XYZ file of C-alpha atoms in Angstrom:
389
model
C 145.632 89.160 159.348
C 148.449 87.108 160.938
C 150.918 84.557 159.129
C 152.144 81.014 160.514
C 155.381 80.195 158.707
C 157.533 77.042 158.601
C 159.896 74.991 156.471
C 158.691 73.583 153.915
C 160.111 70.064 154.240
C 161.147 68.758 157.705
C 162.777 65.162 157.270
C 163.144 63.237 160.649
C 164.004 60.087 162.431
C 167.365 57.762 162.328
C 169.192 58.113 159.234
C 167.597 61.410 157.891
C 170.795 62.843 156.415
C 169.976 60.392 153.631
C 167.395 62.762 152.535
C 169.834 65.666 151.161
C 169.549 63.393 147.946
C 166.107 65.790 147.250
C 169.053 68.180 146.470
C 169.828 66.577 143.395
C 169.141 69.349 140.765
C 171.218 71.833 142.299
C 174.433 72.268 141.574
C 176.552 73.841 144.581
C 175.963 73.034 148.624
C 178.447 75.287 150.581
C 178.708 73.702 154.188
C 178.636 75.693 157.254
C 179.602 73.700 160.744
C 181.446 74.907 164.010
C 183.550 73.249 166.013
C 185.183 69.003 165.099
C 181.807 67.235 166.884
C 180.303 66.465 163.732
C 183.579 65.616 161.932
C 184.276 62.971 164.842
C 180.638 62.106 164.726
C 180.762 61.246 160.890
C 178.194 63.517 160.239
C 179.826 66.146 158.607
C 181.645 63.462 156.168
C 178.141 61.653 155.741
C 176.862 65.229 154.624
C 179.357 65.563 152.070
C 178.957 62.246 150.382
C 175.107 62.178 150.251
C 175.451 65.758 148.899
C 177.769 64.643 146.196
C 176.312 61.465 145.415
C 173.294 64.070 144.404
C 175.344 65.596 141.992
C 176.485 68.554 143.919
C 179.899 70.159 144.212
C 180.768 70.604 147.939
C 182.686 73.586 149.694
C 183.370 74.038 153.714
C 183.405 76.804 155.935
C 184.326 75.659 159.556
C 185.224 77.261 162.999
C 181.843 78.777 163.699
C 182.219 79.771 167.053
C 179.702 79.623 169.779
C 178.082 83.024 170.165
C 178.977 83.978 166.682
C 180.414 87.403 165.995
C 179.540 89.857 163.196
C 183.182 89.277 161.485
C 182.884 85.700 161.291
C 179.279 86.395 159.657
C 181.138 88.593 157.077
C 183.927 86.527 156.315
C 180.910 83.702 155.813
C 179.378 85.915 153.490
C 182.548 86.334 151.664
C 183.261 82.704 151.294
C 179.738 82.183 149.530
C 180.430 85.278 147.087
C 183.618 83.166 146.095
C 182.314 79.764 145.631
C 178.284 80.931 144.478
C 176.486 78.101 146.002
C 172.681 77.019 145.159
C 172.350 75.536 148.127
C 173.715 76.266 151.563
C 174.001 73.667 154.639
C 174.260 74.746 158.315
C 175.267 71.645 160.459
C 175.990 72.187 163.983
C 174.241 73.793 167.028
C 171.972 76.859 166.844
C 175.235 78.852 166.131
C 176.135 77.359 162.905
C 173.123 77.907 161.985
C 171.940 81.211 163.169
C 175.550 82.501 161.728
C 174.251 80.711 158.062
C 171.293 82.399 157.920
C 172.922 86.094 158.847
C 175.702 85.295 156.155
C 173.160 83.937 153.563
C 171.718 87.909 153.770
C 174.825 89.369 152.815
C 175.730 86.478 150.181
C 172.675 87.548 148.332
C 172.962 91.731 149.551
C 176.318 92.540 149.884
C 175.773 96.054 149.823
C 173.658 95.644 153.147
C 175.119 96.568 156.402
C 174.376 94.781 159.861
C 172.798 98.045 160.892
C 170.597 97.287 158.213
C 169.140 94.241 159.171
C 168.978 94.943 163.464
C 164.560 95.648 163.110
C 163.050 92.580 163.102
C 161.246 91.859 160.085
C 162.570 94.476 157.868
C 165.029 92.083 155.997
C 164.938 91.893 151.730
C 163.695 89.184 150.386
C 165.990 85.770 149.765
C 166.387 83.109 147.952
C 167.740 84.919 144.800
C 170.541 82.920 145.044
C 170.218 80.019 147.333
C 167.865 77.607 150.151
C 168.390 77.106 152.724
C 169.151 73.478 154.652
C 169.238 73.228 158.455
C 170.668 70.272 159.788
C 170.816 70.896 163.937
C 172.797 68.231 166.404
C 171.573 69.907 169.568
C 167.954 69.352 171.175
C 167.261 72.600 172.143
C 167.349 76.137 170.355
C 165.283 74.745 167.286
C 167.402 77.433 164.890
C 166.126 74.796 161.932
C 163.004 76.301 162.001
C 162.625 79.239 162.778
C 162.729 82.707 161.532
C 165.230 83.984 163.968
C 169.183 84.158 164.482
C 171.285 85.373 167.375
C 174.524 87.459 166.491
C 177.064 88.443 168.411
C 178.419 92.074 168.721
C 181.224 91.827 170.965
C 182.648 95.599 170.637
C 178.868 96.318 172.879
C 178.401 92.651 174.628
C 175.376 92.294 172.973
C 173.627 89.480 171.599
C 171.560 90.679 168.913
C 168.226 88.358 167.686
C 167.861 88.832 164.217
C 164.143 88.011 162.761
C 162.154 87.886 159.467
C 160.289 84.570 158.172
C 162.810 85.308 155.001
C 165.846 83.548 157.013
C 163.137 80.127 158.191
C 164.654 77.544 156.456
C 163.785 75.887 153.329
C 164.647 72.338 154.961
C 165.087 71.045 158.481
C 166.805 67.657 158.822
C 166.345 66.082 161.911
C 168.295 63.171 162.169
C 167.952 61.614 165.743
C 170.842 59.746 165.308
C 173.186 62.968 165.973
C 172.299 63.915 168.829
C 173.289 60.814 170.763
C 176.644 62.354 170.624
C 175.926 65.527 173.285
C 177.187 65.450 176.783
C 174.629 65.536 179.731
C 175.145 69.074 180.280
C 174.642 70.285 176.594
C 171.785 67.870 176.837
C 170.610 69.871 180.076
C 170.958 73.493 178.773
C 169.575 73.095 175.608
C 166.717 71.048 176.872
C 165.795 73.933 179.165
C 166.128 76.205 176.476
C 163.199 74.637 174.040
C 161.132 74.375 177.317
C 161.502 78.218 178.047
C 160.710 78.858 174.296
C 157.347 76.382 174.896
C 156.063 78.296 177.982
C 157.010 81.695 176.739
C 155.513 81.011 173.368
C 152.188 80.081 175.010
C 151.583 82.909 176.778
C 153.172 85.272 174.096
C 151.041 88.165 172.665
C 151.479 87.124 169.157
C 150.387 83.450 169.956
C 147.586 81.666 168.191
C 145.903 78.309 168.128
C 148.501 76.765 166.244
C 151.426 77.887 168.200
C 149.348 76.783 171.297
C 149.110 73.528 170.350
C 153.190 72.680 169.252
C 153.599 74.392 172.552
C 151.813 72.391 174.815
C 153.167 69.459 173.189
C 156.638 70.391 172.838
C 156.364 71.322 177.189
C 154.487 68.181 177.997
C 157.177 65.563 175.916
C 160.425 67.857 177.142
C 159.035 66.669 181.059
C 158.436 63.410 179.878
C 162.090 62.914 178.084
C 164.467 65.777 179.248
C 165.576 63.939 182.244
C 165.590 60.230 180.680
C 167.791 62.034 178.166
C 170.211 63.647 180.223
C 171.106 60.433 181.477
C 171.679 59.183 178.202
C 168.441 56.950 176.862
C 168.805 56.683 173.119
C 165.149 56.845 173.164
C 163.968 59.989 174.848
C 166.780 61.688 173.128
C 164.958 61.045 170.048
C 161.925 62.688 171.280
C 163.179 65.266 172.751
C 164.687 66.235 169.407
C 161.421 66.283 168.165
C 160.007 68.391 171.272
C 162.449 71.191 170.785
C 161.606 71.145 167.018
C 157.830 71.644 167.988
C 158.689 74.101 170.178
C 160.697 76.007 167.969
C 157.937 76.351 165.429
C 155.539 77.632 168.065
C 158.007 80.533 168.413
C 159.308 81.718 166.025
C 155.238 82.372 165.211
C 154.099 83.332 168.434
C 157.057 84.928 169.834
C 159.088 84.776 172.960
C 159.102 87.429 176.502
C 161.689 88.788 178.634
C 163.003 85.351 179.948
C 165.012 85.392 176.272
C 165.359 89.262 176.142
C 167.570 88.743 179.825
C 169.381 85.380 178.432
C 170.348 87.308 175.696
C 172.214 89.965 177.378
C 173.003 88.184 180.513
C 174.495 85.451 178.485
C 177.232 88.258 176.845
C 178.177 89.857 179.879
C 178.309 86.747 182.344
C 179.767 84.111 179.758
C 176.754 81.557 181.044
C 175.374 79.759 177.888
C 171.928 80.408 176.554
C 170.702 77.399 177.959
C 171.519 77.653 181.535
C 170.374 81.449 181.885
C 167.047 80.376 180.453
C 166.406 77.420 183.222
C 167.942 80.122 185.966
C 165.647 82.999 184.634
C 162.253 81.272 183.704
C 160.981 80.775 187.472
C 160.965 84.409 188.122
C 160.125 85.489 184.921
C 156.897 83.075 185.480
C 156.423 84.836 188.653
C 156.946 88.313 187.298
C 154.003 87.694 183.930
C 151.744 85.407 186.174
C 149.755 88.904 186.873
C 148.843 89.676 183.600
C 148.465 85.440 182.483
C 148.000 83.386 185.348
C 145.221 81.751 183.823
C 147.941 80.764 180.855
C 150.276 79.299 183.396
C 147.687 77.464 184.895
C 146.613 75.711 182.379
C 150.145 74.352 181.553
C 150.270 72.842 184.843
C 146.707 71.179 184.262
C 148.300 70.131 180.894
C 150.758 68.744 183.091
C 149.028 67.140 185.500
C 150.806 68.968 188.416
C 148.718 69.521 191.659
C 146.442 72.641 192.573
C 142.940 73.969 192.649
C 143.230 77.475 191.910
C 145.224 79.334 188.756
C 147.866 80.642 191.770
C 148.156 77.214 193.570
C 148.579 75.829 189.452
C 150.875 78.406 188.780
C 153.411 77.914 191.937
C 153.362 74.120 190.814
C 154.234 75.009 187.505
C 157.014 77.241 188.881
C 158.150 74.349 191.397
C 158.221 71.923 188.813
C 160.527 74.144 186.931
C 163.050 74.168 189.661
C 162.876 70.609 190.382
C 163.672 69.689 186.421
C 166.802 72.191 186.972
C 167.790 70.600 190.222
C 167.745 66.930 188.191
C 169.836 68.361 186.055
C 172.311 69.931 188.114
C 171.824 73.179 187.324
C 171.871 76.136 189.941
C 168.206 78.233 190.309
C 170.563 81.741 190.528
C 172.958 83.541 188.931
C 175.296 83.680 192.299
C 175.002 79.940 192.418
C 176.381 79.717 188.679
C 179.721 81.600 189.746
C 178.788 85.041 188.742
C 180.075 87.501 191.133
C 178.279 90.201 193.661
C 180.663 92.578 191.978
C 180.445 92.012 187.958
C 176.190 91.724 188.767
C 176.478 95.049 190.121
C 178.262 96.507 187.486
C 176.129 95.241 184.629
C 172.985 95.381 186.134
C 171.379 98.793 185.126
C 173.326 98.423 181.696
C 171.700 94.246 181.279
C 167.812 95.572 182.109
C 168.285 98.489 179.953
C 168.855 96.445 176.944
C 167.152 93.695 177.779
C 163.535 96.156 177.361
C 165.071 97.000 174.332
C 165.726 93.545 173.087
C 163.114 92.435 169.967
C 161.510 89.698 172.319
C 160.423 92.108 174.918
C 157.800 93.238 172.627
C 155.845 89.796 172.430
C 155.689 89.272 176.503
C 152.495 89.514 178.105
C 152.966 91.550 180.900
C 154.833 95.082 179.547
C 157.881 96.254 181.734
C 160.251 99.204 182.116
C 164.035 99.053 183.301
C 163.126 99.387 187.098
C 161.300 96.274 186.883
C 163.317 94.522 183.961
C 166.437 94.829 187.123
C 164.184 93.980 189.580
C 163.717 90.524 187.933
C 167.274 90.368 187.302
C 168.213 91.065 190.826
C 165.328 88.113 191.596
C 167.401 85.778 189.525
C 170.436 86.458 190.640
C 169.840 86.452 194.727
C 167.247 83.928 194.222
C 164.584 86.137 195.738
C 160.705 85.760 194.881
C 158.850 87.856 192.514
C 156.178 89.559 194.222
C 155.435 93.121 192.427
């Protein structure tokens, strides 16, 4: 039997924050946000009022940095065991929100350890305390709804992806009105990022016919809109908040591959963000899993409308489509090109594929792969070299 799992309320369009007033009934929202975009947006103040217009007593926890680290998720945790909220509100980018969710664990188990909670889907059951309300302002790692969260241990420089459906929010707000306020190269990175969670998620070994179809919708709207929106139409940026949303639910059911497991660990050890290791990786990941799931590929590009006649000609469009959406958005197709040196590559290399085959997404991509070949994609990605084994 297999399970398909989302929130169960996803409120969208201009003005959605209005809709924490379903809240009313509750009697304690703690508020978790990172850095001061959403307090100069007016977001973060707009969350507060609606929240206590509802009848709900408000606390804050800011400073959730990007990449969040296991102390700041503890010192979350502690906050909550002070104030004993009913509700708790993660406003921000996917890090806000991925830290929420890995505090809201040890809010409701303190006893539990973050050793406990590293195997995917192994995590106690929540809500004995609180729901959980997503609000995101970036278009691209879809944290709102799924079922997974990415810590930070920085004693190792690893990025660990927490997952159980447990930690899939109770209620996604997608307001398109915040994220108007990203830059064109947060717009860029993220953008990239819900496409390489589309593709990957299609050709996933956990995928289904649902994920399949948010995943070829999410892919074909994020080509429409990703560019439009990088240049700063009001428009596309509402769809593409909406893309990365659909995308995001295909995943975190179907699963992701080893174009994540490498962002992951490149991302700790290189200081690149999520985003931009995803749009340098997924070409040559595409390349590497096209053996096993051409035929997958393929019919993405057909999706697409991109030009071939065979599943390899498809594929190689596919792939050349990629790099020309990177190159649009000025981003470099290798890991030299993005400033990381000859020297710090070397030195990381055999450590990065090592725990990138260990990493939780490796186990959903099609095509299976040891820590020869995990490096040889690496090395791929970061020379800019074909795949061809």
């Amino acid at each position: 039997m297999s399970r398909f799992t989302l929130p169960r309320d996803i409120y969208y369009g201009p003005g959605a924050l209005e809709e924490l007033k379903v809240l009313q009934g509750h009697k304690k929202a703690m508020i978790f946000t990172g850095g001061s975009s959403m307090k100069r947006g007016g977001f973060l103040q707009k969350t507060e009022e609606v929240l206590k217009a509802a009848g709900l007593e408000t606390a804050l926890f800011e400073g959730i940095e990007p990449d969040p680290s296991i102390e700041t998720v503890m010192k979350g945790a502690q906050a909550m065991r002070e104030f004993e909220p009913d509700v708790i509100v993660a406003i921000g980018g996917g890090s806000p929100i991925d830290a929420a969710k890995a505090m809201w664990i040890f809010y409701e188990y303190p006893e539990k350890t973050f050793e406990d909670i590293k195997t995917p889907f192994t995590m106690p059951k929540l809500r004995n305390k609180a729901i959980f309300v997503a609000i995101p302002s970036t278009s691209g790692t879809a944290s709102e709804v799924t079922a997974f969260s990415v810590i930070t241990d920085y004693s190792s420089g690893i990025k660990y992806p927490l997952a159980d459906f447990e930690i899939t929010p109770d209620i996604a707000v997608l307001d398109t009105d915040i994220p108007l306020t990203m830059p064109p190269k947060l717009t860029a990175h993220t953008g990239i990022d819900a496409l390489t969670h589309a593709i990957e998620a299609y050709v996933a070994t956990a995928r289904s016919d649902f994920s399949d179809a948010l995943a070829l919708k999410a892919i074909g709207d994020i080509f429409d809109n990703l560019v439009d929106s990088y240049h700063g139409d009001k428009e596309a940026r509402g769809k593409m908040h909406i893309a990365q949303c659909l995308a995001g639910m295909a995943f975190s059911n179907a699963l992701l591959g080893i174009a994540h497991s490498l962002a992951h660990k490149t991302g700790a050890v290189f200081h690149i963000p999520h985003g931009c290791c995803n749009a340098i990786l997924l070409p040559y990941v595409i390349q590497y899993n096209s053996r096993v799931c051409m035929a997958r590929y393929a019919a993405i590009a057909r999706y697409l409308g991109l030009p071939g006649g065979t599943d390899k000609q498809l594929t190689d469009s596919l792939v050349k489509a990629i790099c020309g959406l990177n190159k649009e958005l000025n981003i470099e197709q290798t890991y030299a090109a993005n400033g990381v040196s000859e020297e710090l590559y070397k030195e990381h290399a055999d450590a990065i594929a090592h725990n990138a085959v260990l990493d939780p997404c490796t186990l959903a991509n099609p095509r299976p792969i040891d820590d020869a070949a995990m490096k040889e994609v690496l090395a791929c990605a970061y020379y800019g070299k074909r795949v061809t084994f």
